[in-house]
Short mmCIF file of N, CA and C in Angstrom, two decimals:
data_model
loop_
_atom_site.label_atom_id
_atom_site.label_comp_id
_atom_site.label_asym_id
_atom_site.label_seq_id
_atom_site.Cartn_x
_atom_site.Cartn_y
_atom_site.Cartn_z
N MET A 1 -8.17 22.74 -2.23
CA MET A 1 -8.87 22.03 -1.20
C MET A 1 -8.05 22.00 0.07
N GLN A 2 -8.76 22.09 1.18
CA GLN A 2 -8.10 22.15 2.49
C GLN A 2 -8.69 20.99 3.27
N ALA A 3 -7.86 20.31 4.09
CA ALA A 3 -8.33 19.22 4.93
C ALA A 3 -9.30 19.78 6.03
N ARG A 4 -10.19 18.90 6.44
CA ARG A 4 -11.16 19.30 7.46
C ARG A 4 -10.48 19.59 8.79
N MET A 5 -9.35 18.87 9.00
CA MET A 5 -8.61 18.98 10.20
C MET A 5 -7.21 18.47 10.05
N LYS A 6 -6.36 18.77 10.97
CA LYS A 6 -4.97 18.17 10.91
C LYS A 6 -5.07 16.64 11.06
N ASN A 7 -4.17 15.95 10.42
CA ASN A 7 -4.20 14.48 10.44
C ASN A 7 -4.19 14.02 11.92
N PRO A 8 -5.10 13.14 12.31
CA PRO A 8 -5.18 12.67 13.67
C PRO A 8 -3.93 12.00 14.16
N ALA A 9 -3.13 11.45 13.29
CA ALA A 9 -1.82 10.88 13.70
C ALA A 9 -0.90 11.90 14.25
N PHE A 10 -1.08 13.17 13.87
CA PHE A 10 -0.33 14.26 14.38
C PHE A 10 -0.93 14.99 15.47
N VAL A 11 -2.22 14.88 15.67
CA VAL A 11 -2.95 15.52 16.75
C VAL A 11 -2.63 14.77 18.08
N LEU A 12 -2.67 13.47 17.97
CA LEU A 12 -2.43 12.61 19.15
C LEU A 12 -1.00 12.13 19.07
N ALA A 13 -0.11 12.68 19.93
CA ALA A 13 1.32 12.41 19.79
C ALA A 13 1.65 10.89 19.80
N ASP A 14 1.00 10.17 20.64
CA ASP A 14 1.38 8.76 20.77
C ASP A 14 1.06 7.95 19.47
N ALA A 15 0.12 8.43 18.71
CA ALA A 15 -0.27 7.85 17.45
C ALA A 15 0.96 7.72 16.51
N MET A 16 1.67 8.86 16.34
CA MET A 16 2.87 8.80 15.47
C MET A 16 3.96 7.96 15.97
N LYS A 17 4.02 7.81 17.27
CA LYS A 17 5.02 6.85 17.84
C LYS A 17 4.70 5.41 17.37
N GLY A 18 3.43 5.08 17.44
CA GLY A 18 3.01 3.75 17.01
C GLY A 18 3.16 3.59 15.50
N VAL A 19 2.83 4.53 14.72
CA VAL A 19 2.92 4.46 13.29
C VAL A 19 4.42 4.38 12.91
N GLY A 20 5.30 5.19 13.60
CA GLY A 20 6.73 5.14 13.33
C GLY A 20 7.28 3.75 13.62
N SER A 21 6.81 3.13 14.70
CA SER A 21 7.30 1.79 15.03
C SER A 21 6.83 0.80 14.01
N LEU A 22 5.64 0.89 13.50
CA LEU A 22 5.19 0.00 12.46
C LEU A 22 6.02 0.19 11.21
N PHE A 23 6.22 1.42 10.78
CA PHE A 23 7.07 1.62 9.55
C PHE A 23 8.52 1.09 9.77
N LYS A 24 8.99 1.29 10.97
CA LYS A 24 10.35 0.72 11.23
C LYS A 24 10.40 -0.75 11.08
N ALA A 25 9.41 -1.43 11.62
CA ALA A 25 9.26 -2.86 11.50
C ALA A 25 9.10 -3.24 10.02
N ILE A 26 8.23 -2.58 9.27
CA ILE A 26 8.00 -2.87 7.91
C ILE A 26 9.31 -2.81 7.15
N ASN A 27 10.11 -1.73 7.36
CA ASN A 27 11.37 -1.52 6.71
C ASN A 27 12.40 -2.59 7.05
N GLN A 28 12.23 -3.19 8.24
CA GLN A 28 13.24 -4.19 8.61
C GLN A 28 12.79 -5.65 8.02
N GLY A 29 11.63 -5.66 7.34
CA GLY A 29 11.11 -6.95 6.89
C GLY A 29 11.72 -7.40 5.59
N GLY A 30 12.51 -6.53 4.89
CA GLY A 30 13.25 -6.95 3.72
C GLY A 30 12.59 -6.71 2.38
N LEU A 31 11.39 -6.10 2.44
CA LEU A 31 10.76 -5.81 1.09
C LEU A 31 11.48 -4.64 0.39
N PRO A 32 11.66 -4.82 -0.86
CA PRO A 32 12.34 -3.71 -1.60
C PRO A 32 11.42 -2.41 -1.51
N HIS A 33 12.05 -1.28 -1.46
CA HIS A 33 11.38 -0.02 -1.32
C HIS A 33 10.38 0.21 -2.41
N GLU A 34 10.81 -0.11 -3.65
CA GLU A 34 9.93 0.11 -4.79
C GLU A 34 8.70 -0.72 -4.71
N LEU A 35 8.84 -1.95 -4.23
CA LEU A 35 7.69 -2.81 -4.05
C LEU A 35 6.71 -2.22 -2.99
N GLN A 36 7.26 -1.68 -1.96
CA GLN A 36 6.45 -1.04 -0.88
C GLN A 36 5.64 0.08 -1.49
N GLU A 37 6.21 0.85 -2.37
CA GLU A 37 5.54 1.98 -2.95
C GLU A 37 4.46 1.56 -3.94
N ILE A 38 4.79 0.48 -4.69
CA ILE A 38 3.79 -0.02 -5.60
C ILE A 38 2.54 -0.59 -4.86
N VAL A 39 2.81 -1.32 -3.78
CA VAL A 39 1.67 -1.80 -2.94
C VAL A 39 0.89 -0.64 -2.43
N GLY A 40 1.61 0.31 -1.87
CA GLY A 40 0.95 1.54 -1.28
C GLY A 40 0.11 2.26 -2.32
N LEU A 41 0.67 2.39 -3.55
CA LEU A 41 -0.03 3.08 -4.59
C LEU A 41 -1.33 2.29 -4.98
N ARG A 42 -1.19 0.98 -5.10
CA ARG A 42 -2.41 0.23 -5.55
C ARG A 42 -3.49 0.32 -4.49
N ALA A 43 -3.23 0.08 -3.25
CA ALA A 43 -4.22 0.21 -2.20
C ALA A 43 -4.85 1.60 -2.21
N SER A 44 -4.03 2.59 -2.40
CA SER A 44 -4.54 3.97 -2.38
C SER A 44 -5.38 4.26 -3.54
N GLN A 45 -5.08 3.72 -4.72
CA GLN A 45 -5.95 3.87 -5.85
C GLN A 45 -7.24 3.25 -5.66
N ILE A 46 -7.26 2.07 -5.09
CA ILE A 46 -8.59 1.35 -4.85
C ILE A 46 -9.45 2.17 -3.82
N ASN A 47 -8.76 2.77 -2.79
CA ASN A 47 -9.48 3.54 -1.78
C ASN A 47 -9.72 4.95 -2.15
N GLY A 48 -9.22 5.41 -3.31
CA GLY A 48 -9.46 6.80 -3.74
C GLY A 48 -8.84 7.87 -2.87
N CYS A 49 -7.65 7.54 -2.33
CA CYS A 49 -6.91 8.46 -1.40
C CYS A 49 -5.96 9.32 -2.27
N SER A 50 -6.37 10.52 -2.64
CA SER A 50 -5.56 11.37 -3.53
C SER A 50 -4.18 11.69 -2.90
N ALA A 51 -4.22 11.99 -1.56
CA ALA A 51 -2.97 12.30 -0.95
C ALA A 51 -1.97 11.18 -0.97
N CYS A 52 -2.43 9.95 -0.78
CA CYS A 52 -1.53 8.78 -0.87
C CYS A 52 -1.16 8.38 -2.24
N VAL A 53 -2.03 8.52 -3.22
CA VAL A 53 -1.71 8.28 -4.60
C VAL A 53 -0.61 9.20 -5.05
N HIS A 54 -0.82 10.45 -4.71
CA HIS A 54 0.22 11.46 -5.05
C HIS A 54 1.61 11.10 -4.41
N SER A 55 1.56 10.85 -3.11
CA SER A 55 2.80 10.55 -2.41
C SER A 55 3.49 9.31 -2.94
N HIS A 56 2.80 8.21 -3.18
CA HIS A 56 3.39 7.00 -3.64
C HIS A 56 3.89 7.20 -5.12
N THR A 57 3.16 7.90 -5.87
CA THR A 57 3.61 8.19 -7.31
C THR A 57 4.95 8.97 -7.25
N GLN A 58 5.01 9.98 -6.40
CA GLN A 58 6.25 10.80 -6.31
C GLN A 58 7.36 9.95 -5.79
N ASN A 59 7.09 9.06 -4.80
CA ASN A 59 8.12 8.24 -4.24
C ASN A 59 8.64 7.23 -5.20
N LEU A 60 7.78 6.68 -6.03
CA LEU A 60 8.21 5.76 -7.12
C LEU A 60 9.07 6.45 -8.14
N ALA A 61 8.69 7.70 -8.53
CA ALA A 61 9.51 8.43 -9.46
C ALA A 61 10.91 8.68 -8.89
N LYS A 62 10.93 9.13 -7.67
CA LYS A 62 12.22 9.39 -6.99
C LYS A 62 13.04 8.11 -6.89
N ALA A 63 12.46 6.90 -6.73
CA ALA A 63 13.17 5.66 -6.68
C ALA A 63 13.58 5.20 -8.01
N GLY A 64 13.23 5.89 -9.06
CA GLY A 64 13.74 5.52 -10.41
C GLY A 64 12.75 4.75 -11.23
N ALA A 65 11.51 4.54 -10.75
CA ALA A 65 10.55 3.76 -11.51
C ALA A 65 10.10 4.62 -12.67
N GLY A 66 10.01 3.99 -13.83
CA GLY A 66 9.66 4.65 -15.09
C GLY A 66 8.20 5.11 -15.05
N SER A 67 7.81 6.07 -15.85
CA SER A 67 6.48 6.59 -15.87
C SER A 67 5.50 5.56 -16.39
N GLU A 68 5.95 4.70 -17.37
CA GLU A 68 5.10 3.61 -17.84
C GLU A 68 4.71 2.61 -16.70
N ARG A 69 5.74 2.29 -15.91
CA ARG A 69 5.45 1.33 -14.83
C ARG A 69 4.55 2.00 -13.75
N ILE A 70 4.81 3.21 -13.44
CA ILE A 70 3.97 3.88 -12.40
C ILE A 70 2.55 3.99 -12.92
N ALA A 71 2.38 4.39 -14.14
CA ALA A 71 1.04 4.53 -14.71
C ALA A 71 0.29 3.22 -14.81
N ALA A 72 1.01 2.10 -14.95
CA ALA A 72 0.40 0.85 -15.13
C ALA A 72 0.05 0.09 -13.88
N VAL A 73 0.31 0.66 -12.74
CA VAL A 73 -0.03 -0.02 -11.47
C VAL A 73 -1.57 -0.31 -11.37
N ALA A 74 -2.33 0.65 -11.87
CA ALA A 74 -3.81 0.50 -11.85
C ALA A 74 -4.25 -0.63 -12.75
N ALA A 75 -3.44 -1.05 -13.69
CA ALA A 75 -3.88 -2.04 -14.69
C ALA A 75 -2.73 -3.13 -14.65
N TRP A 76 -2.16 -3.41 -13.57
CA TRP A 76 -1.04 -4.35 -13.47
C TRP A 76 -1.26 -5.76 -14.15
N ARG A 77 -2.40 -6.23 -14.11
CA ARG A 77 -2.74 -7.54 -14.63
C ARG A 77 -2.37 -7.55 -16.15
N GLU A 78 -2.61 -6.54 -16.85
CA GLU A 78 -2.43 -6.48 -18.32
C GLU A 78 -1.15 -5.88 -18.66
N ALA A 79 -0.36 -5.35 -17.74
CA ALA A 79 0.90 -4.68 -18.11
C ALA A 79 2.13 -5.59 -17.92
N PRO A 80 3.07 -5.41 -18.81
CA PRO A 80 4.29 -6.31 -18.80
C PRO A 80 5.38 -5.78 -17.86
N PHE A 81 5.08 -4.80 -17.02
CA PHE A 81 6.20 -4.12 -16.29
C PHE A 81 6.44 -4.68 -14.86
N PHE A 82 5.84 -5.78 -14.53
CA PHE A 82 5.88 -6.31 -13.10
C PHE A 82 6.38 -7.74 -13.04
N THR A 83 7.21 -8.00 -12.11
CA THR A 83 7.69 -9.40 -11.83
C THR A 83 6.51 -10.26 -11.25
N ASP A 84 6.79 -11.54 -11.27
CA ASP A 84 5.84 -12.45 -10.63
C ASP A 84 5.65 -12.17 -9.15
N ALA A 85 6.70 -11.84 -8.42
CA ALA A 85 6.56 -11.48 -7.02
C ALA A 85 5.76 -10.20 -6.85
N GLU A 86 6.00 -9.21 -7.65
CA GLU A 86 5.21 -7.97 -7.56
C GLU A 86 3.71 -8.21 -7.87
N ARG A 87 3.44 -9.09 -8.87
CA ARG A 87 2.10 -9.42 -9.21
C ARG A 87 1.41 -10.16 -8.02
N ALA A 88 2.11 -11.05 -7.28
CA ALA A 88 1.53 -11.69 -6.21
C ALA A 88 1.28 -10.68 -5.07
N ALA A 89 2.18 -9.78 -4.89
CA ALA A 89 1.96 -8.74 -3.82
C ALA A 89 0.82 -7.84 -4.20
N LEU A 90 0.73 -7.49 -5.43
CA LEU A 90 -0.46 -6.64 -5.88
C LEU A 90 -1.80 -7.38 -5.74
N GLN A 91 -1.83 -8.65 -6.03
CA GLN A 91 -2.99 -9.48 -5.93
C GLN A 91 -3.40 -9.59 -4.43
N LEU A 92 -2.43 -9.76 -3.53
CA LEU A 92 -2.70 -9.80 -2.13
C LEU A 92 -3.23 -8.39 -1.64
N THR A 93 -2.53 -7.37 -2.14
CA THR A 93 -2.99 -6.00 -1.79
C THR A 93 -4.46 -5.81 -2.10
N GLU A 94 -4.86 -6.18 -3.34
CA GLU A 94 -6.30 -6.04 -3.70
C GLU A 94 -7.21 -6.89 -2.87
N ALA A 95 -6.86 -8.10 -2.57
CA ALA A 95 -7.71 -8.94 -1.78
C ALA A 95 -7.88 -8.39 -0.42
N VAL A 96 -6.82 -7.96 0.26
CA VAL A 96 -6.94 -7.45 1.58
C VAL A 96 -7.61 -6.06 1.65
N THR A 97 -7.37 -5.23 0.67
CA THR A 97 -7.98 -3.92 0.58
C THR A 97 -9.49 -4.04 0.31
N ARG A 98 -9.90 -5.07 -0.37
CA ARG A 98 -11.32 -5.29 -0.68
C ARG A 98 -11.99 -6.32 0.11
N ILE A 99 -11.60 -6.55 1.35
CA ILE A 99 -12.19 -7.58 2.16
C ILE A 99 -13.62 -7.41 2.29
N ALA A 100 -14.13 -6.22 2.42
CA ALA A 100 -15.57 -6.02 2.70
C ALA A 100 -16.37 -6.38 1.42
N ASP A 101 -15.73 -6.42 0.26
CA ASP A 101 -16.49 -6.72 -1.02
C ASP A 101 -16.61 -8.22 -1.23
N ARG A 102 -16.04 -9.02 -0.32
CA ARG A 102 -16.06 -10.54 -0.58
C ARG A 102 -17.17 -11.18 0.27
N SER A 103 -17.72 -12.28 -0.27
CA SER A 103 -18.62 -13.05 0.47
C SER A 103 -18.02 -14.44 0.88
N ASP A 104 -16.85 -14.65 0.31
CA ASP A 104 -16.11 -15.92 0.73
C ASP A 104 -14.84 -15.50 1.50
N VAL A 105 -13.96 -16.46 1.56
CA VAL A 105 -12.69 -16.22 2.27
C VAL A 105 -11.97 -15.02 1.74
N ALA A 106 -11.41 -14.21 2.60
CA ALA A 106 -10.71 -12.95 2.21
C ALA A 106 -9.49 -13.22 1.34
N VAL A 107 -8.64 -14.09 1.77
CA VAL A 107 -7.49 -14.50 1.01
C VAL A 107 -7.46 -16.00 0.84
N SER A 108 -7.65 -16.41 -0.42
CA SER A 108 -7.74 -17.87 -0.67
C SER A 108 -6.44 -18.53 -0.40
N ASP A 109 -6.51 -19.86 -0.24
CA ASP A 109 -5.32 -20.60 -0.01
C ASP A 109 -4.41 -20.60 -1.26
N GLU A 110 -5.04 -20.52 -2.46
CA GLU A 110 -4.27 -20.43 -3.69
C GLU A 110 -3.49 -19.16 -3.72
N LEU A 111 -4.10 -18.07 -3.35
CA LEU A 111 -3.38 -16.75 -3.34
C LEU A 111 -2.29 -16.81 -2.27
N TRP A 112 -2.67 -17.25 -1.09
CA TRP A 112 -1.64 -17.32 -0.03
C TRP A 112 -0.42 -18.17 -0.49
N ASP A 113 -0.65 -19.27 -1.06
CA ASP A 113 0.50 -20.15 -1.52
C ASP A 113 1.33 -19.40 -2.60
N GLU A 114 0.62 -18.72 -3.52
CA GLU A 114 1.37 -17.97 -4.50
C GLU A 114 2.24 -16.84 -3.89
N VAL A 115 1.68 -16.12 -3.00
CA VAL A 115 2.46 -15.06 -2.33
C VAL A 115 3.58 -15.71 -1.51
N ALA A 116 3.34 -16.77 -0.78
CA ALA A 116 4.38 -17.38 0.01
C ALA A 116 5.47 -18.04 -0.80
N ASP A 117 5.21 -18.30 -2.05
CA ASP A 117 6.26 -18.77 -3.03
C ASP A 117 7.34 -17.71 -3.24
N HIS A 118 6.94 -16.45 -3.09
CA HIS A 118 7.82 -15.30 -3.48
C HIS A 118 8.39 -14.65 -2.24
N PHE A 119 7.80 -14.77 -1.11
CA PHE A 119 8.26 -14.01 0.07
C PHE A 119 8.41 -14.92 1.29
N ASP A 120 9.47 -14.69 2.05
CA ASP A 120 9.63 -15.44 3.28
C ASP A 120 8.75 -14.91 4.40
N GLU A 121 8.81 -15.42 5.61
CA GLU A 121 7.94 -15.02 6.70
C GLU A 121 8.09 -13.58 7.10
N GLN A 122 9.37 -13.06 7.08
CA GLN A 122 9.64 -11.71 7.43
C GLN A 122 9.02 -10.78 6.36
N GLU A 123 9.25 -11.11 5.15
CA GLU A 123 8.77 -10.29 4.03
C GLU A 123 7.26 -10.28 3.99
N LEU A 124 6.66 -11.45 4.21
CA LEU A 124 5.20 -11.58 4.25
C LEU A 124 4.66 -10.75 5.44
N SER A 125 5.31 -10.74 6.57
CA SER A 125 4.88 -9.94 7.69
C SER A 125 4.89 -8.49 7.33
N ALA A 126 5.98 -8.05 6.69
CA ALA A 126 6.13 -6.67 6.33
C ALA A 126 5.06 -6.29 5.32
N LEU A 127 4.77 -7.18 4.35
CA LEU A 127 3.83 -6.91 3.30
C LEU A 127 2.44 -6.74 3.89
N ILE A 128 2.00 -7.70 4.77
CA ILE A 128 0.73 -7.63 5.45
C ILE A 128 0.55 -6.36 6.26
N LEU A 129 1.61 -6.02 6.99
CA LEU A 129 1.55 -4.78 7.85
C LEU A 129 1.46 -3.60 6.97
N LEU A 130 2.20 -3.56 5.91
CA LEU A 130 2.21 -2.42 4.99
C LEU A 130 0.82 -2.17 4.33
N ILE A 131 0.22 -3.30 3.90
CA ILE A 131 -1.10 -3.19 3.35
C ILE A 131 -2.11 -2.59 4.40
N GLY A 132 -2.02 -3.13 5.63
CA GLY A 132 -2.91 -2.69 6.65
C GLY A 132 -2.71 -1.14 6.98
N VAL A 133 -1.46 -0.78 7.14
CA VAL A 133 -1.15 0.61 7.49
C VAL A 133 -1.60 1.55 6.39
N THR A 134 -1.35 1.17 5.13
CA THR A 134 -1.76 1.98 4.02
C THR A 134 -3.27 2.17 4.02
N ASN A 135 -4.03 1.05 4.19
CA ASN A 135 -5.42 1.14 4.23
C ASN A 135 -5.90 2.06 5.37
N MET A 136 -5.24 2.01 6.55
CA MET A 136 -5.61 2.87 7.59
C MET A 136 -5.44 4.30 7.26
N PHE A 137 -4.28 4.66 6.66
CA PHE A 137 -4.09 6.05 6.30
C PHE A 137 -4.96 6.53 5.19
N ASN A 138 -5.30 5.55 4.29
CA ASN A 138 -6.31 5.88 3.18
C ASN A 138 -7.63 6.30 3.83
N ARG A 139 -8.02 5.62 4.83
CA ARG A 139 -9.35 5.80 5.50
C ARG A 139 -9.26 7.16 6.30
N ILE A 140 -8.13 7.38 6.96
CA ILE A 140 -8.02 8.63 7.68
C ILE A 140 -8.08 9.76 6.70
N ASN A 141 -7.26 9.70 5.70
CA ASN A 141 -7.21 10.83 4.73
C ASN A 141 -8.57 11.06 4.02
N ALA A 142 -9.29 9.97 3.72
CA ALA A 142 -10.59 10.18 3.05
C ALA A 142 -11.57 10.86 3.97
N THR A 143 -11.46 10.51 5.32
CA THR A 143 -12.39 11.08 6.27
C THR A 143 -12.08 12.55 6.48
N ILE A 144 -10.83 12.94 6.53
CA ILE A 144 -10.50 14.39 6.82
C ILE A 144 -10.34 15.18 5.48
N LYS A 145 -10.49 14.45 4.35
CA LYS A 145 -10.33 15.13 3.06
C LYS A 145 -8.92 15.69 2.84
N GLU A 146 -7.94 14.91 3.24
CA GLU A 146 -6.56 15.34 3.04
C GLU A 146 -6.24 15.49 1.55
N PRO A 147 -5.89 16.71 1.12
CA PRO A 147 -5.67 16.89 -0.31
C PRO A 147 -4.27 16.32 -0.79
N ALA A 148 -4.23 16.03 -2.03
CA ALA A 148 -2.96 15.61 -2.67
C ALA A 148 -1.95 16.73 -2.55
N GLY A 149 -0.69 16.29 -2.29
CA GLY A 149 0.43 17.26 -2.26
C GLY A 149 0.60 17.78 -0.83
N THR A 150 -0.08 17.30 0.18
CA THR A 150 -0.01 17.77 1.52
C THR A 150 1.35 17.33 2.10
N VAL A 151 2.02 18.16 2.80
CA VAL A 151 3.21 17.88 3.47
C VAL A 151 2.81 17.61 4.89
N TRP A 152 3.00 16.39 5.35
CA TRP A 152 2.58 16.09 6.72
C TRP A 152 3.56 16.50 7.77
N GLY A 153 3.03 16.84 8.95
CA GLY A 153 3.86 17.22 10.07
C GLY A 153 3.68 18.58 10.57
#
């Protein structure tokens, strides 16, 4: 499969500057790299972005995550491989990624309190930005039909 077009973030030069700045800020937020990849993988699974699922899966493997843990991200609620903090981040990821599916408040106070119990303000900021950027790229990739295994740039 071939993409319909080059990724718009690479077509418009200033877009990558902005994306680069966002990722720089996210990485300064103090979230562990493996958690970032788990969150990215879960959002990408929900959105059906094969390019991002492939990328996050590879990044998790490179980071030393075991195959059982990687495979269980899609079923994290029933899997024993995740910490309470990771579970809170995954729950937030699902709530934010599925905002359009909700008829009530997007992120409940109970969920917010749970996530805030595990992450400080900088980490929360990084987590929220990461979820948003991942969802943006999932939508771009779905639109242009970016195939799995694509090397960007």
